[in-house]
Short mmCIF file of C-alpha atoms in Angstrom, two decimals:
data_model
loop_
_atom_site.label_atom_id
_atom_site.label_comp_id
_atom_site.label_asym_id
_atom_site.label_seq_id
_atom_site.Cartn_x
_atom_site.Cartn_y
_atom_site.Cartn_z
CA MET A 10 0.00 0.00 0.00
CA ASP A 11 1.23 3.52 -0.65
CA ALA A 12 0.14 7.06 0.09
CA SER A 13 -1.67 7.38 -3.22
CA ASN A 14 -4.70 6.35 -1.18
CA LYS A 15 -6.98 9.37 -1.14
CA PRO A 16 -9.40 10.54 1.54
CA GLU A 17 -12.27 9.15 -0.48
CA ASP A 18 -10.77 5.71 0.11
CA LEU A 19 -12.02 6.01 3.69
CA ASP A 20 -15.13 4.25 2.41
CA GLY A 21 -13.22 1.86 0.16
CA PRO A 22 -12.68 -1.90 0.50
CA ARG A 23 -9.41 -1.61 2.40
CA MET A 24 -11.12 0.21 5.22
CA GLY A 25 -13.54 -2.67 5.39
CA THR A 26 -10.67 -5.00 6.30
CA LEU A 27 -10.13 -3.01 9.50
CA GLY A 28 -13.53 -3.87 10.91
CA PRO A 29 -16.23 -1.29 11.62
CA GLU A 30 -14.82 0.01 14.93
CA ARG A 31 -11.28 0.59 13.68
CA ALA A 32 -12.54 2.01 10.39
CA ALA A 33 -14.75 4.48 12.27
CA ALA A 34 -11.79 5.51 14.44
CA VAL A 35 -9.60 6.08 11.37
CA ARG A 36 -12.33 8.25 9.82
CA GLY A 37 -12.54 10.20 13.06
CA ILE A 38 -8.78 10.77 13.14
CA TRP A 39 -8.76 11.87 9.50
CA SER A 40 -11.60 14.36 10.03
CA GLY A 41 -10.08 15.69 13.25
CA ALA A 42 -13.11 14.59 15.28
CA LEU A 43 -11.13 12.04 17.31
CA GLY A 44 -7.74 11.88 18.92
CA HIS A 45 -5.73 13.73 21.53
CA THR A 46 -2.19 14.82 20.74
CA VAL A 47 0.55 12.82 22.42
CA ARG A 48 3.51 14.26 20.50
CA CYS A 49 3.88 17.22 18.18
CA VAL A 50 6.96 18.46 16.33
CA PRO A 51 7.24 20.47 13.13
CA ALA A 52 5.79 18.47 10.22
CA ARG A 53 4.61 15.57 12.44
CA ARG A 54 1.87 15.09 14.99
CA THR A 55 0.82 11.88 16.73
CA VAL A 56 -2.67 11.44 18.16
CA ALA A 57 -4.16 8.65 20.25
CA VAL A 58 -7.71 7.31 20.13
CA ALA A 59 -9.27 4.88 22.61
CA ALA A 60 -11.15 2.21 20.71
CA THR A 61 -13.80 -0.17 21.98
CA GLY A 62 -12.66 -2.74 24.50
CA GLY A 63 -9.74 -0.72 25.88
CA ALA A 64 -7.64 -0.92 22.71
CA TRP A 65 -5.85 2.12 21.33
CA LEU A 66 -5.10 3.41 17.86
CA PHE A 67 -2.35 5.90 17.06
CA GLY A 68 -2.42 8.20 14.06
CA LYS A 69 0.72 9.94 12.90
CA TRP A 70 0.23 12.95 10.65
CA HIS A 71 3.05 13.75 8.23
CA VAL A 72 2.97 17.16 6.56
CA GLY A 73 5.41 17.47 3.68
CA CYS A 74 7.24 14.33 4.90
CA TYR A 75 6.11 11.74 2.36
CA ARG A 76 9.44 9.92 2.31
CA THR A 77 9.50 9.63 6.10
CA ALA A 78 5.97 8.23 6.14
CA ALA A 79 6.82 5.84 3.31
CA ALA A 80 9.86 4.59 5.21
CA GLU A 81 7.89 4.02 8.39
CA TRP A 82 5.11 2.17 6.56
CA ARG A 83 7.69 -0.05 4.85
CA TRP A 84 9.63 -0.90 8.00
CA LEU A 85 6.46 -1.65 9.95
CA HIS A 86 5.93 -4.47 7.46
CA VAL A 87 9.55 -5.57 6.96
CA LEU A 88 10.83 -5.69 10.54
CA PRO A 89 8.36 -8.37 11.74
CA LEU A 90 9.61 -10.58 8.90
CA LEU A 91 13.07 -10.29 10.47
CA GLY A 92 11.84 -11.24 13.93
CA MET A 93 11.43 -7.74 15.41
CA ARG A 94 8.10 -6.91 17.03
CA THR A 95 6.54 -3.58 16.00
CA ALA A 96 3.17 -1.85 16.14
CA GLU A 97 0.59 -3.33 13.77
CA PRO A 98 0.25 -1.09 10.70
CA LEU A 99 -3.41 -0.49 9.84
CA VAL A 100 -3.73 2.09 7.07
CA TRP A 101 -1.82 4.86 5.31
CA LEU A 102 -3.88 7.57 3.64
CA GLY A 103 -3.35 10.91 2.00
CA SER A 104 -1.06 12.50 -0.52
CA ARG A 105 2.55 13.56 -0.81
CA ARG A 106 1.79 16.83 0.97
CA ARG A 107 -0.32 15.53 3.86
CA ASN A 108 -0.79 11.94 4.93
CA LEU A 109 -1.88 9.89 7.91
CA LEU A 110 -0.38 6.60 9.08
CA VAL A 111 -2.44 4.66 11.63
CA THR A 112 -1.19 1.79 13.78
CA ALA A 113 -2.68 -0.29 16.55
CA GLY A 114 -1.55 0.41 20.07
CA VAL A 115 0.96 -1.99 21.59
CA PRO A 116 0.64 -3.81 24.91
CA GLY A 117 2.70 -2.97 27.95
CA ARG A 118 4.74 0.11 28.77
CA ALA A 119 7.95 1.74 27.65
CA LEU A 120 11.05 0.28 29.24
CA ASP A 121 12.11 3.62 30.71
CA VAL A 122 8.79 3.69 32.59
CA TRP A 123 9.34 0.13 33.78
CA ALA A 124 12.84 1.12 34.90
CA VAL A 125 11.68 4.12 36.94
CA GLU A 126 9.06 2.01 38.71
CA ALA A 127 11.55 -0.79 39.28
CA GLN A 128 14.04 1.59 40.85
CA ARG A 129 11.34 2.90 43.15
CA THR A 130 10.23 -0.59 44.22
CA GLY A 131 13.66 -2.19 44.50
CA ARG A 132 13.27 -4.44 41.42
CA LEU A 133 15.84 -2.77 39.20
CA ASP A 134 17.80 -5.98 38.68
CA GLU A 135 14.72 -7.46 36.98
CA ILE A 136 14.74 -4.69 34.36
CA VAL A 137 18.49 -4.93 33.85
CA GLY A 138 18.11 -8.68 33.47
CA TYR A 139 15.36 -8.25 30.87
CA ALA A 140 17.45 -5.75 28.92
CA CYS A 141 20.43 -8.12 28.85
CA ARG A 142 18.37 -11.24 28.18
CA GLU A 143 15.84 -9.97 25.61
CA VAL A 144 16.68 -6.48 24.34
CA ALA A 145 20.40 -6.95 23.70
CA PRO A 146 19.97 -10.08 21.53
CA ALA A 147 17.04 -8.48 19.65
CA ILE A 148 19.15 -5.45 18.73
CA ARG A 149 22.05 -7.71 17.77
CA ARG A 150 19.77 -9.70 15.44
CA LEU A 151 18.64 -6.46 13.80
CA HIS A 152 22.24 -5.37 13.32
CA ASP A 153 23.10 -8.80 11.95
CA HIS A 154 20.50 -8.13 9.24
CA GLY A 155 22.47 -5.02 8.30
CA LEU A 156 19.97 -2.57 9.83
CA VAL A 157 20.35 0.23 12.36
CA VAL A 158 17.53 2.05 14.15
CA ARG A 159 18.98 5.58 14.58
CA ASP A 160 16.22 6.33 17.12
CA LEU A 161 17.04 3.62 19.64
CA TYR A 162 15.96 4.87 23.06
CA TRP A 163 14.36 3.07 25.98
CA ASN A 164 11.09 4.96 25.52
CA HIS A 165 10.85 3.45 22.02
CA LEU A 166 11.00 -0.11 23.41
CA PHE A 167 7.88 -1.58 25.02
CA CYS A 168 7.23 -4.82 26.85
CA GLU A 169 4.29 -6.34 28.69
CA ASP A 170 6.22 -8.02 31.52
CA PRO A 171 9.96 -7.63 32.09
CA GLY A 172 9.96 -10.84 34.09
CA ALA A 173 8.76 -12.89 31.12
CA ALA A 174 10.64 -14.29 28.14
CA GLN A 175 9.25 -11.99 25.46
CA ALA A 176 10.96 -9.85 22.86
CA PRO A 177 10.61 -6.05 23.10
CA ILE A 178 8.36 -4.08 20.75
CA LEU A 179 10.14 -1.38 18.76
CA LEU A 180 8.29 1.87 18.06
CA ASP A 181 9.13 4.86 15.82
CA VAL A 182 10.82 2.92 13.04
CA ALA A 183 10.81 5.64 10.38
CA ARG A 184 14.57 6.19 10.61
CA VAL A 185 15.62 2.56 10.32
CA LEU A 186 18.43 2.39 7.78
CA ARG A 187 20.50 -0.16 5.91
CA PRO A 188 23.74 1.86 5.73
CA ARG A 189 26.18 1.34 2.90
CA TRP A 190 29.01 3.14 4.65
CA LEU A 191 30.21 3.90 8.19
CA TRP A 192 28.63 0.75 9.61
CA ARG A 193 30.54 0.82 12.89
CA ARG A 194 29.59 4.46 13.47
CA TRP A 195 25.87 3.67 13.18
CA VAL A 196 26.09 0.64 15.46
CA VAL A 197 27.94 2.71 18.05
CA LYS A 198 25.21 5.36 17.85
CA ASP A 199 22.42 2.81 18.40
CA LEU A 200 24.11 1.33 21.47
CA ALA A 201 25.16 4.72 22.82
CA SER A 202 21.59 6.00 22.45
CA LEU A 203 20.40 3.22 24.73
CA TRP A 204 23.18 3.91 27.23
CA ALA A 205 22.42 7.63 27.24
CA SER A 206 18.64 7.31 27.53
CA VAL A 207 18.54 5.38 30.81
CA PRO A 208 16.30 7.68 32.91
CA PHE A 209 18.62 7.74 35.95
CA PRO A 210 22.31 7.04 36.68
CA LEU A 211 23.27 3.38 36.64
CA PRO A 212 26.53 1.69 37.56
CA ALA A 213 28.77 1.14 34.55
CA SER A 214 28.59 -2.57 35.32
CA CYS A 215 24.95 -2.59 34.13
CA ALA A 216 25.91 -1.10 30.77
CA LEU A 217 28.73 -3.61 30.48
CA ARG A 218 26.35 -6.48 31.24
CA PHE A 219 24.10 -5.26 28.44
CA LEU A 220 26.99 -5.00 26.00
CA ARG A 221 28.10 -8.49 26.97
CA GLY A 222 24.61 -9.72 26.10
CA TYR A 223 24.76 -7.85 22.81
CA LEU A 224 28.25 -8.95 21.79
CA GLY A 225 28.05 -12.54 23.01
CA GLU A 226 31.81 -12.45 23.54
CA PRO A 227 34.23 -11.33 26.26
CA LEU A 228 34.28 -7.55 26.50
CA PHE A 229 38.06 -7.25 26.30
CA LEU A 230 37.81 -8.29 22.64
CA HIS A 231 35.83 -5.11 21.96
CA ALA A 232 37.49 -2.58 24.25
CA ARG A 233 37.91 0.04 21.53
CA MET A 234 34.25 -0.19 20.52
CA ILE A 235 33.08 0.06 24.13
CA ARG A 236 35.13 3.21 24.64
CA ALA A 237 33.55 4.68 21.51
CA ILE A 238 30.05 3.82 22.78
CA ALA A 239 30.73 5.42 26.17
CA ALA A 240 32.10 8.58 24.55
CA LYS A 241 29.13 8.84 22.17
CA ALA A 242 26.69 8.28 25.04
CA ALA A 243 28.27 11.20 26.92
CA ARG A 244 27.84 13.44 23.88
CA ILE A 245 24.20 12.40 23.49
CA ARG A 246 23.48 13.17 27.16
CA ALA A 247 25.03 16.62 26.74
CA HIS A 248 22.94 17.36 23.64
CA VAL A 249 19.92 19.65 24.02
CA PRO A 250 16.93 18.08 22.16
CA ARG A 251 15.51 20.20 19.36
CA PHE A 252 11.90 19.65 20.37
CA GLY A 253 12.14 18.66 24.04
#
């Protein structure tokens, strides 16, 4: 499917495949009658809609960002084929100037939220264990497929239960890239982004445990790479976000 779908397609056969409740929610998002804003930056706005039965839909508006929307729509379909869990893509409507991409909500909570609660309740080792056991291998598998995320932060990784054996769900996949050059630089950035986005200070031993889970080899074999990741993480933490 591509963004040649026009607003009149809201009554077309593809909408029928969503079921009446989801189709009605998509129509409401398109018309502006439904949805509260959960994130807004220049050229993009994400809205959330509560559907029947406690489910959620998320609509991401792209204004003048056709290529970004096209990339996100593509990766939402490709990444599950490679074993990475993502939000379920539902429909992509509009034109090159203004389009709407709608996905189903995902279960669970962001891992940074889990981490904050775990720190408060004395269960931090459970979150660190989940990150080393499930997240690190998932990111390594993605890298082994020649892909980098470029937006790899803990708030973009969801899970239902950090105590269970379940892979994380990756959100915001529009910037996923298969780089032709500077591979090591992009891998370092992905791993440093995770290191830098932990919502509170952690002992370096936790980061090293995660990297051990990612590398699957003794850390001394990758000392230079680990130093590069730590340095990049420090630069990311010092960076002032453009949009907060």
